[in-house]
């Protein structure tokens, strides 16, 4: 059922993500950093890639926690979450990079657990920031309570 509900949204976001990556990576390769403006542009393109990947980390958990879910609203909320919590987001990305690096070194770990781990990490990060900003704990979070502790 989840695939049916999100197939077109996921396809759209996949096409947008691939387009953003192709455009920015081709710009990185097409222009050499010989002038100061080209250096600034290269950093901007690289930053755009990183920012978009950060948005994608927060997108789906935020989408499912919205009262009236919309792609544009979730994208805006994800960007806002990154801008309001840059240190937290960088720590999350360090964890993501460490996990992906470990998954490359130990391939069975990568095949079995990487996508699940990234989903759990991004969902917990969104829940953490929602609670820290004064919102009530999301309903799905209450399912994960065992002996009064949040798992």
XYZ file of C-alpha atoms in Angstrom:
151
model
C 0.000 0.000 0.000
C 2.866 2.379 0.779
C 4.308 1.857 -2.684
C 0.953 2.625 -4.294
C 0.508 5.779 -2.218
C 3.987 7.156 -2.817
C 5.007 5.808 -6.229
C 4.362 9.009 -8.203
C 5.672 11.291 -5.458
C 8.801 9.191 -5.143
C 9.242 9.046 -8.910
C 8.884 12.817 -9.163
C 11.407 13.410 -6.365
C 13.759 10.844 -7.895
C 13.657 12.639 -11.251
C 14.210 16.004 -9.551
C 17.105 14.600 -7.500
C 18.789 13.003 -10.503
C 18.319 16.227 -12.485
C 19.841 18.338 -9.713
C 22.782 15.950 -9.409
C 23.403 15.782 -13.180
C 23.195 19.555 -13.638
C 25.434 20.380 -10.689
C 27.980 17.619 -11.314
C 28.210 18.549 -15.001
C 28.767 22.169 -13.951
C 31.532 21.041 -11.589
C 33.274 19.184 -14.408
C 32.635 21.765 -17.137
C 34.203 24.735 -15.386
C 37.732 24.767 -14.089
C 38.490 26.933 -11.100
C 40.769 29.397 -12.880
C 39.052 32.641 -11.923
C 37.657 33.716 -8.568
C 34.083 33.669 -9.887
C 34.523 30.082 -11.102
C 35.827 29.068 -7.675
C 32.749 30.611 -6.059
C 30.485 28.896 -8.590
C 32.118 25.502 -7.968
C 31.591 25.849 -4.218
C 28.006 26.947 -4.861
C 27.282 23.913 -7.061
C 28.904 21.551 -4.584
C 26.941 23.204 -1.757
C 23.702 22.826 -3.751
C 24.322 19.081 -4.085
C 24.994 18.695 -0.353
C 22.004 20.867 0.600
C 19.649 18.868 -1.640
C 20.866 15.566 -0.187
C 20.320 16.982 3.313
C 16.790 17.978 2.328
C 16.130 14.453 1.080
C 17.257 13.039 4.432
C 14.507 14.982 6.237
C 11.845 15.024 3.501
C 9.871 11.788 4.050
C 9.724 11.888 7.861
C 8.506 15.492 7.684
C 6.047 14.662 4.906
C 4.386 12.008 7.050
C 4.189 14.265 10.104
C 2.452 17.133 8.269
C -1.253 17.670 8.928
C -1.855 18.275 5.212
C 1.081 16.630 3.445
C 2.407 18.244 0.283
C 5.676 17.844 -1.557
C 6.411 21.567 -1.624
C 5.515 21.982 2.054
C 7.754 19.087 3.092
C 10.627 20.459 0.974
C 10.226 23.885 2.596
C 10.048 22.370 6.083
C 13.142 20.234 5.418
C 15.099 23.276 4.205
C 13.934 25.251 7.229
C 14.939 22.418 9.563
C 18.438 22.439 8.049
C 18.766 26.226 8.341
C 17.501 26.272 11.946
C 19.651 23.299 13.047
C 22.885 23.383 11.026
C 25.070 21.798 13.734
C 22.575 19.003 14.359
C 22.272 18.359 10.627
C 26.056 18.217 10.233
C 26.265 15.671 13.064
C 23.563 13.597 11.392
C 25.502 13.741 8.125
C 28.716 12.676 9.833
C 26.791 9.653 11.124
C 25.377 8.973 7.663
C 28.824 9.191 6.052
C 30.347 6.921 8.706
C 27.570 4.366 8.225
C 27.820 4.457 4.425
C 31.616 4.161 4.686
C 31.246 1.161 6.977
C 28.708 -0.343 4.576
C 31.192 -0.024 1.720
C 33.880 -1.746 3.773
C 31.524 -4.524 4.936
C 29.256 -5.177 1.903
C 26.757 -7.555 3.592
C 26.110 -4.869 6.196
C 25.436 -2.408 3.422
C 23.111 -4.721 1.554
C 21.097 -5.663 4.620
C 20.952 -2.608 6.844
C 22.014 0.668 5.201
C 18.668 1.893 3.872
C 16.821 0.822 7.018
C 19.430 2.532 9.186
C 19.228 5.735 7.155
C 15.421 5.716 7.437
C 15.585 5.221 11.192
C 18.255 7.898 11.578
C 16.385 10.506 9.546
C 13.059 9.769 11.275
C 14.599 9.974 14.751
C 16.379 13.210 13.798
C 13.110 14.788 12.656
C 11.301 13.634 15.819
C 14.142 15.009 17.958
C 13.992 18.437 16.313
C 10.176 18.574 16.419
C 10.180 17.865 20.160
C 13.069 20.322 20.736
C 11.098 23.048 18.973
C 8.148 22.590 21.329
C 5.882 20.347 19.267
C 4.215 17.318 20.790
C 5.877 13.961 20.239
C 4.584 12.468 16.974
C 1.984 9.727 17.370
C 4.204 7.092 15.778
C 6.800 7.805 18.448
C 4.461 6.627 21.197
C 4.407 3.172 19.634
C 8.145 2.865 20.351
C 7.815 3.404 24.105
C 8.922 0.548 26.316
C 8.948 0.850 30.104
C 8.631 4.638 29.889
C 11.751 5.101 27.769
C 11.693 6.190 24.167
C 13.615 3.660 22.119
